[in-house]
CSV table of C-alpha atoms in Angstrom, one decimal:
chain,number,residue,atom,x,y,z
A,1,UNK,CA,3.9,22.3,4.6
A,2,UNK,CA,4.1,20.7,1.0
A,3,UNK,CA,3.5,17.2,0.1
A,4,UNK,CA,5.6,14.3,-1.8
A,5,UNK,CA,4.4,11.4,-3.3
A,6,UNK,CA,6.2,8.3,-2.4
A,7,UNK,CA,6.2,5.5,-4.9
A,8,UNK,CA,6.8,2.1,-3.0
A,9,UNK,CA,6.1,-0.6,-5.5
A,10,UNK,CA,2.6,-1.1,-5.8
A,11,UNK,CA,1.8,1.5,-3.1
A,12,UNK,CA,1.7,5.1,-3.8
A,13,UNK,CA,2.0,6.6,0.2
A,14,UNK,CA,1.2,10.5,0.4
A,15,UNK,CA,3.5,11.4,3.4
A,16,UNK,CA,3.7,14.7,4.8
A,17,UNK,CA,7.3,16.7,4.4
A,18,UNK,CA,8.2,18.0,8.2
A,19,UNK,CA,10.5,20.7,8.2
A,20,UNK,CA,14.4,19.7,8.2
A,21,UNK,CA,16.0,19.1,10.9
A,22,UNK,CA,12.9,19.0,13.3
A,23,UNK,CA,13.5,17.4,16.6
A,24,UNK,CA,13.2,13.3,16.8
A,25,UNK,CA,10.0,12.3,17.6
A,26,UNK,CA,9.0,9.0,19.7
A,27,UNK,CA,7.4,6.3,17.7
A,28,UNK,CA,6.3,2.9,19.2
A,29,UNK,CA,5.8,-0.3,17.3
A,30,UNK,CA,4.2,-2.9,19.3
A,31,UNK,CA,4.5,-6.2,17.7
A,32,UNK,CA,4.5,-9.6,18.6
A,33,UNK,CA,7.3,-12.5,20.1
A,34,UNK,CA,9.6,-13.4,17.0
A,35,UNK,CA,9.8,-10.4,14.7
A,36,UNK,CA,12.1,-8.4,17.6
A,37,UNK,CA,14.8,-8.6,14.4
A,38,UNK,CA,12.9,-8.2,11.6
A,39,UNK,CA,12.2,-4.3,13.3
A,40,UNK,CA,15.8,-4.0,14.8
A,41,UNK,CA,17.0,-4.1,11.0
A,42,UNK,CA,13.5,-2.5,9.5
A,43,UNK,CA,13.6,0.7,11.7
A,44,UNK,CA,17.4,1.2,10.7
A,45,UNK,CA,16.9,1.4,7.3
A,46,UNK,CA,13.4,3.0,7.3
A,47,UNK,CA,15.0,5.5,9.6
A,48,UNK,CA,17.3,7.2,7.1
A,49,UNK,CA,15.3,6.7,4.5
A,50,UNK,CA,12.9,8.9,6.4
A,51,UNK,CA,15.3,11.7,7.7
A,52,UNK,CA,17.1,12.1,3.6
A,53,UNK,CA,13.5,12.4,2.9
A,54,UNK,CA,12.6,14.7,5.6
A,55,UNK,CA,15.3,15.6,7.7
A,56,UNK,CA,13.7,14.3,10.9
A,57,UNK,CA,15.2,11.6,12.7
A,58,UNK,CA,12.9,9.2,15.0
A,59,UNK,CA,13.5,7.7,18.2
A,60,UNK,CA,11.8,4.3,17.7
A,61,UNK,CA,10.7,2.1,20.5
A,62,UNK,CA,9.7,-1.5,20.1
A,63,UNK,CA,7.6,-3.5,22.6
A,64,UNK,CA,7.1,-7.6,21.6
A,65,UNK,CA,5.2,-10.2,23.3
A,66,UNK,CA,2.7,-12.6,22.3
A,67,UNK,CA,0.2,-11.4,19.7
A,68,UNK,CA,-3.0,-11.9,22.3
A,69,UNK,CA,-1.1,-10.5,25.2
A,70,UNK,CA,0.1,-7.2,23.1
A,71,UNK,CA,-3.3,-6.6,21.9
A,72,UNK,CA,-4.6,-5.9,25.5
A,73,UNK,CA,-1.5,-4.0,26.3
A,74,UNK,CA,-3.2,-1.9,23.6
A,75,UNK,CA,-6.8,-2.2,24.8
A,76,UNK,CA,-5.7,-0.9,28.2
A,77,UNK,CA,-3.7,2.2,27.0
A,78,UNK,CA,-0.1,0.9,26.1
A,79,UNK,CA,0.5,4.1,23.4
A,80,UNK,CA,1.4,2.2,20.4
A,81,UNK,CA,1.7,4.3,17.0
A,82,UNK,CA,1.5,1.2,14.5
A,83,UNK,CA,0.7,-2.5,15.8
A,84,UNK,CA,2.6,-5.6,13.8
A,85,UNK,CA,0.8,-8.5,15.2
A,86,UNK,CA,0.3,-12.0,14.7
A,87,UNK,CA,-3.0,-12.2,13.5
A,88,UNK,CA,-5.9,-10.3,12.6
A,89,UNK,CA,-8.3,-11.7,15.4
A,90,UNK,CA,-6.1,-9.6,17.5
A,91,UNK,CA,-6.2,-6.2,15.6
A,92,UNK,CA,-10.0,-7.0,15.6
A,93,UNK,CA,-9.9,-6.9,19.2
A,94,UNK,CA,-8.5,-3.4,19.7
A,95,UNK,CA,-11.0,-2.3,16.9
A,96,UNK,CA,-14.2,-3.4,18.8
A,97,UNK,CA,-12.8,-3.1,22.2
A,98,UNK,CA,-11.3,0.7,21.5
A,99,UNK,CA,-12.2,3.7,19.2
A,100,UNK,CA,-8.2,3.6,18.5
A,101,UNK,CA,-8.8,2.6,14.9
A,102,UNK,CA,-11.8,1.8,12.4
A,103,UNK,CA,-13.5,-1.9,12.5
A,104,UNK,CA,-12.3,-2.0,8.5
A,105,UNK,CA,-8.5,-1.4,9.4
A,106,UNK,CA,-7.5,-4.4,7.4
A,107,UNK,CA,-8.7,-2.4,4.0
A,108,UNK,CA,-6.3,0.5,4.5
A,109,UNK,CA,-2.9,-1.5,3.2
A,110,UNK,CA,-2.7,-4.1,0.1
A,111,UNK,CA,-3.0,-7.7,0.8
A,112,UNK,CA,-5.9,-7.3,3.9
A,113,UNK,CA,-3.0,-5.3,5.3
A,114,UNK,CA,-0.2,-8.2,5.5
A,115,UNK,CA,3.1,-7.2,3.7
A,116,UNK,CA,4.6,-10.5,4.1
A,117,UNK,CA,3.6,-13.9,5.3
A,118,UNK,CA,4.9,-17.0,7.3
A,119,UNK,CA,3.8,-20.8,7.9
A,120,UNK,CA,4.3,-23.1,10.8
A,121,UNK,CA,7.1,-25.8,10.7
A,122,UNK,CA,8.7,-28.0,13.1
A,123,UNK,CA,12.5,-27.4,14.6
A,124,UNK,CA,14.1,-30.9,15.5
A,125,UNK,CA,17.9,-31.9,16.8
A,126,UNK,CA,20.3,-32.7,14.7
A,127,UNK,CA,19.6,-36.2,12.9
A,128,UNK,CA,15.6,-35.9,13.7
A,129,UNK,CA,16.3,-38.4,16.6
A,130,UNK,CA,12.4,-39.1,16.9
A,131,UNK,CA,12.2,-39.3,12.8
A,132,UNK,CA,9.5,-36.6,12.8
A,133,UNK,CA,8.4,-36.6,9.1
A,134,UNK,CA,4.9,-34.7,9.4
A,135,UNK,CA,2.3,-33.8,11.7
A,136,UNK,CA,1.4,-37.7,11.9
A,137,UNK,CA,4.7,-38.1,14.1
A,138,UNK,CA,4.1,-35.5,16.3
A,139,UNK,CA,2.1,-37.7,18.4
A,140,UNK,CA,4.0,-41.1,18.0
A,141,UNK,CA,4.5,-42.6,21.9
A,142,UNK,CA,7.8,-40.7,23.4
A,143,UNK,CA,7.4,-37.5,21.4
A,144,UNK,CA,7.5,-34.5,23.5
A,145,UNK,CA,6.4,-30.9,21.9
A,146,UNK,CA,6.7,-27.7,22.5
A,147,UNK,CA,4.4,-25.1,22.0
A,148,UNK,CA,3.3,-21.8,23.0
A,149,UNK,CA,-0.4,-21.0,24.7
A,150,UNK,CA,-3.3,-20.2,22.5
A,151,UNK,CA,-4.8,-18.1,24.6
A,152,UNK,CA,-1.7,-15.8,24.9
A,153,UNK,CA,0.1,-16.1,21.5
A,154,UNK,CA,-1.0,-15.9,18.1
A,155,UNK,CA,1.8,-17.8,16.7
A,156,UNK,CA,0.6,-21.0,18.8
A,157,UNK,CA,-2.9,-20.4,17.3
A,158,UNK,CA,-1.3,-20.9,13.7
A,159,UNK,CA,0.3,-23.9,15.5
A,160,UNK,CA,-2.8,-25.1,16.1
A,161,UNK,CA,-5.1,-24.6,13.2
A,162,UNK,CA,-2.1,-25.8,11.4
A,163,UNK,CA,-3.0,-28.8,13.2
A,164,UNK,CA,-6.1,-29.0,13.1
A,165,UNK,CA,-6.0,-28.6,9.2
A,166,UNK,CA,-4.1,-31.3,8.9
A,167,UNK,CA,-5.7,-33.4,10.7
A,168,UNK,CA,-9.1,-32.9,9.3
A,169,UNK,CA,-7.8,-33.7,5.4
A,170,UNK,CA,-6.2,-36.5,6.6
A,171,UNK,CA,-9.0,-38.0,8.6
A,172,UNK,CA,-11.8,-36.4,7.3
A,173,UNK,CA,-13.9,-34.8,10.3
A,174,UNK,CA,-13.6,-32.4,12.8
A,175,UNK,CA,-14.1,-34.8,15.6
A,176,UNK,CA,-10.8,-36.5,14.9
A,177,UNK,CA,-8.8,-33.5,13.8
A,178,UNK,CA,-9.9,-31.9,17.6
A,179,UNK,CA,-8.8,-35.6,19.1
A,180,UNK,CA,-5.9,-34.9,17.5
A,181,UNK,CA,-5.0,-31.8,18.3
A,182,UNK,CA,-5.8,-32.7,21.7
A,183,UNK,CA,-3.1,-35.4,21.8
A,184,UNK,CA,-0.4,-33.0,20.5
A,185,UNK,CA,-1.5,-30.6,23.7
A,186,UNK,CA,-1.2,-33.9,25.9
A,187,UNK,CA,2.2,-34.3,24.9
A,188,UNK,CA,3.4,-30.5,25.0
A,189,UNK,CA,5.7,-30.4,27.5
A,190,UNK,CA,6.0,-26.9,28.3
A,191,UNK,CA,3.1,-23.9,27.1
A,192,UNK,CA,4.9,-20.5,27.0
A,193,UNK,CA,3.4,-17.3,26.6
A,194,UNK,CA,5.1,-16.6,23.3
A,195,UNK,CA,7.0,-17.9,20.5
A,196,UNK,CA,10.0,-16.6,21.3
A,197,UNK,CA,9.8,-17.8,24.9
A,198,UNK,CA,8.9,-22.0,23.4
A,199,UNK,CA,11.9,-21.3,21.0
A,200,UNK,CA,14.3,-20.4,24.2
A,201,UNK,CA,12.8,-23.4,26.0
A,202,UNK,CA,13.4,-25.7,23.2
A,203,UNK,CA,16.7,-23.8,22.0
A,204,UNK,CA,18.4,-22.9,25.2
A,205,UNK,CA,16.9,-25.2,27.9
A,206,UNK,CA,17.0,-28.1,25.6
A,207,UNK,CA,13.5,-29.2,26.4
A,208,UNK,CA,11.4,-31.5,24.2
A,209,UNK,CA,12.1,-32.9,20.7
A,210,UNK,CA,9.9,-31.2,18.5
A,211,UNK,CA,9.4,-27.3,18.3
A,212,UNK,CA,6.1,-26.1,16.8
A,213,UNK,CA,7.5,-22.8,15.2
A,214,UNK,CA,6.9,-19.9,12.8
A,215,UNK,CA,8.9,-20.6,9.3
A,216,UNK,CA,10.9,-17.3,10.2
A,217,UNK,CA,11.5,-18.6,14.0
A,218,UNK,CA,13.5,-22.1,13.1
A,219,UNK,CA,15.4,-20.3,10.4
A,220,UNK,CA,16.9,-17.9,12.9
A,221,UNK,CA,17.2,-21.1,15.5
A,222,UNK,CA,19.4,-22.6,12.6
A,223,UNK,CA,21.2,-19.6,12.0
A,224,UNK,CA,22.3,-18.7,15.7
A,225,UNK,CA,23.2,-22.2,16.8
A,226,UNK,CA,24.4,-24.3,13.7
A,227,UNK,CA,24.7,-27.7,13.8
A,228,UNK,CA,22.1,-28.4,16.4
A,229,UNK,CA,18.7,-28.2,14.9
A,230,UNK,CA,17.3,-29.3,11.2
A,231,UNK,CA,13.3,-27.7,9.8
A,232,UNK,CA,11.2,-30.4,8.9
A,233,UNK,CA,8.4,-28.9,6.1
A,234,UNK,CA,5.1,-30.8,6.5
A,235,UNK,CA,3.1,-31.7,3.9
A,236,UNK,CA,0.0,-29.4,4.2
A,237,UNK,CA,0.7,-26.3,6.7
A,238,UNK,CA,-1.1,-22.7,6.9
A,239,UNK,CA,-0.7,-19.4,4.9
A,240,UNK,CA,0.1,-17.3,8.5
A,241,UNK,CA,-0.8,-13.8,7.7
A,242,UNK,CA,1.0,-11.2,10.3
A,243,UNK,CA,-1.1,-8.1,10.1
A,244,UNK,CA,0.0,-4.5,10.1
A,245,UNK,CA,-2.5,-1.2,11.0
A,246,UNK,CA,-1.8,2.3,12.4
A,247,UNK,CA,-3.8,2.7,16.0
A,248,UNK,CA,-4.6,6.2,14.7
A,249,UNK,CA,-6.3,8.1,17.5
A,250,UNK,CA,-2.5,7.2,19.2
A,251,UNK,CA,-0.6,8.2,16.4
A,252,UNK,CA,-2.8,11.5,15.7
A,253,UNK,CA,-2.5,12.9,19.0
A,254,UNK,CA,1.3,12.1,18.9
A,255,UNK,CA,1.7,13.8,15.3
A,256,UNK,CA,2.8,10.6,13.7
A,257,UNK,CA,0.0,9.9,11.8
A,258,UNK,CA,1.7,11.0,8.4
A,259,UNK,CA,5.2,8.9,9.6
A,260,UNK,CA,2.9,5.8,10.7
A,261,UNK,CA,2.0,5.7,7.2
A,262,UNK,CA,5.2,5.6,5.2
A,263,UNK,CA,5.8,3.3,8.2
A,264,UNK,CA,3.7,0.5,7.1
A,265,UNK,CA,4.6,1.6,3.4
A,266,UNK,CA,7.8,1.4,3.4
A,267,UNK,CA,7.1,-2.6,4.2
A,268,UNK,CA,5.6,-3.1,0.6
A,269,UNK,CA,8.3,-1.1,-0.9
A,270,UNK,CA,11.4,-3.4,-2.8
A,271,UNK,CA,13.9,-2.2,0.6
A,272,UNK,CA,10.9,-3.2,2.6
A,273,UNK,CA,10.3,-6.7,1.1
A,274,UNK,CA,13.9,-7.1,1.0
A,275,UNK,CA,14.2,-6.7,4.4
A,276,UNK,CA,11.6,-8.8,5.6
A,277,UNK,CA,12.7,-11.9,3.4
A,278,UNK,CA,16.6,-11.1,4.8
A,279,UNK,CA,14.7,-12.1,8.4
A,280,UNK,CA,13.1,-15.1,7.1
A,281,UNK,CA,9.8,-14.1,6.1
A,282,UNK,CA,8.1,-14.9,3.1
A,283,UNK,CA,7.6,-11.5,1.1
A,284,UNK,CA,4.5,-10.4,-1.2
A,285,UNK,CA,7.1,-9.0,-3.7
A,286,UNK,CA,6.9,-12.1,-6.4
A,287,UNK,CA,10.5,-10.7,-7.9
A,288,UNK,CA,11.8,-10.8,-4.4
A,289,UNK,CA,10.3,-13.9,-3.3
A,290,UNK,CA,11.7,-15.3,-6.7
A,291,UNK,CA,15.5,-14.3,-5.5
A,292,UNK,CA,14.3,-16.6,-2.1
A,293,UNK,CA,13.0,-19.7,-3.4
A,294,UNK,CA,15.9,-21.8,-2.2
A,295,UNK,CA,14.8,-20.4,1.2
A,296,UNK,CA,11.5,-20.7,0.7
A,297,UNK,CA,10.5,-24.2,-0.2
A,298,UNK,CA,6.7,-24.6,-2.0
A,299,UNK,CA,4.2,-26.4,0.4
A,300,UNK,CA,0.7,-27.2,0.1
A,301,UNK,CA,-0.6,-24.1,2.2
A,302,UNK,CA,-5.0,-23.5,3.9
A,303,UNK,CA,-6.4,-19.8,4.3
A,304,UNK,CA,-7.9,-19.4,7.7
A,305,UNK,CA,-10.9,-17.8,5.0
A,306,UNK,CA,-11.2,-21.1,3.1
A,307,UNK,CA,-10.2,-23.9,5.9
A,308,UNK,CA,-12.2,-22.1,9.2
A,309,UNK,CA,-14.5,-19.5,8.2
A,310,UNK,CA,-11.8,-16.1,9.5
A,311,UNK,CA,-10.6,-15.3,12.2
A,312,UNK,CA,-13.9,-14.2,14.0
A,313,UNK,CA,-15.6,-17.4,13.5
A,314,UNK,CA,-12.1,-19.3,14.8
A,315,UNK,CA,-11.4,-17.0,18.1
A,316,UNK,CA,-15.1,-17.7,18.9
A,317,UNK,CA,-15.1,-21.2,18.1
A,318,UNK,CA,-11.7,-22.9,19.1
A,319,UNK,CA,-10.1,-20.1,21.4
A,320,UNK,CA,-12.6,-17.7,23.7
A,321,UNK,CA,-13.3,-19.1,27.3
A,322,UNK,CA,-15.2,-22.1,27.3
A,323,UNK,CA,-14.1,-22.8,23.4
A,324,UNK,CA,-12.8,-25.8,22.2
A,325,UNK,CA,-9.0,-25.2,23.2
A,326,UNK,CA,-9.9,-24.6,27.1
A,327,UNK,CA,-12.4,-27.9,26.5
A,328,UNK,CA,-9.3,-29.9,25.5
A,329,UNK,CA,-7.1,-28.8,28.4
A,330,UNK,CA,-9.9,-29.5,30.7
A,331,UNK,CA,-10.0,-33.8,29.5
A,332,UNK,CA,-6.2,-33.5,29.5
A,333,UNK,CA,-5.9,-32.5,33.0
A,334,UNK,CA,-8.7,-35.3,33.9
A,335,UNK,CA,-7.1,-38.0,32.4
């Protein structure tokens, strides 16, 4: 067996050469609700760059869901090679909860292990009917939202610190930011499980007038129904940071530990960053995000580091039982 070393940009990924034509081998990507196109195009092109590299081809096998819901998929023995989730709270998870992969995953890939980033917008109908400007609006009399759950999706947690960020520069406390937020929850009219499912409710079923959605998410809502739906960029949103790690106990007992790699490099790589800004994410790549920026539009953007303390501090805080989330649905339902 001889070894190659792959350039990718910034990242220099030391993958092993399998002998050609070996037979495909099973790789599993389990990732969250809205990036089931982003992969669909990514493990196309990754694939043949791997088999002119090595002659093997791979069978790859996606699973999506929400980000919390997929983590404990993972926890309870779902045989994922690489994980593409949401958030880092729940790559944490599987860390402390499993001996799949080390507690400092987020070290082993540049940028804390986040090849490209997002941010929370809002989808409206054509015309902006309700005249939904910023996060002020969302809770005028008569708007109804639409959200995903918290406790199931991570994409809905951006939603909601998002929120809550806002809220707290413009009125200057946490107490009023978490009255806030718990107005927007009072006037969600339907929690789904995942982002994908709140964009079909608000897409397909035609429910609500606002959709709290990932940057990429409305972009791909405009694209597939055109004519129906406009983005409205806040004025202060979040930096979402979808992380990426290799669950390596899975992928070493699998032989894929060496293909998990290049994987998750060939993400940083020009192709990679290409790809990912192609399906509406925003790419690390400044040349790349350069050849965006009509897509892209400059925002006043918070780090969960700098606005909230991490993620550890936030999943504790805001959305473990008994946290600040559940407290809000509890006064909701009472009143």
């Amino acid at each position: 067996m001889r070894f190659s070393t792959l350039k990718l940009g910034v990242v220099a990924a030391l993958i092993s050469i399998t002998a050609v034509h070996a037979s495909a081998k099973d790789f599993l990507n389990v990732s969250y609700d809205p990036t089931r196109e982003l992969y669909e195009d990514f493990n196309k092109q990754f694939g043949q760059y791997w088999k002119s590299r090595t002659g093997q081809d791979i069978n790859f096998k996606q699973s999506h869901g929400g980000s919390g819901k997929q983590a404990r998929a993972v926890i309870d023995g779902l045989d994922a090679d690489v994980v593409t989730l949401a958030l880092a709270a729940d790559i944490d998870a599987i860390a402390d909860k499993t001996n799949l992969l080390p507690k400092d995953w987020q070290k082993k890939f540049p940028q804390n292990s986040t090849p490209y980033t997002s941010t929370i917008v809002f989808l409206v109908r054509k015309g902006n009917p309700k005249g939904i400007k910023d996060w002020g609006d969302l809770v005028k009399p008569g708007v109804d939202i639409i959200t995903p759950n918290p406790k199931t999706s991570g994409g809905a947690r951006w939603n909601y610190l998002g929120a809550w960020a806002w809220a707290k520069h413009k009125y200057g406390s946490d107490a009023k930011a978490q009255e806030f937020v718990r107005q927007i929850y009072k006037q969600t009219k339907v929690l789904d499980s995942g982002a994908r499912g709140a964009t079909t409710t608000f897409a397909e079923r035609g429910i609500g007038d606002v959709l709290l959605a990932w940057e990429n998410e409305a972009y791909l809502a405009v694209r597939e129904q055109p004519g129906k739906f406009e983005i409205i960029t806040p004025s202060l949103s979040i930096l979402a940071e979808p992380p990426v790690a290799i669950v390596e106990k899975n992928a070493q007992k699998d032989g894929n530990l060496n293909l998990a790699k290049g994987y998750l490099n060939f993400l940083y790589s020009p192709q990679g960053q290409e790809i990912a800004a192609k399906n509406y994410y925003r790419p690390r790549n400044a040349s790349v995000l350069k050849k965006y920026s009509t897509t892209f539009k400059p925002l006043k953007l918070v780090t969960i580091d700098k606005e909230f303390g991490g993620w550890t501090k936030v999943q504790k805080q805001h959305f473990d039982n008994g946290g600040i989330f559940d407290q809000i649905v509890k006064i909701n339902s009472a009143k």
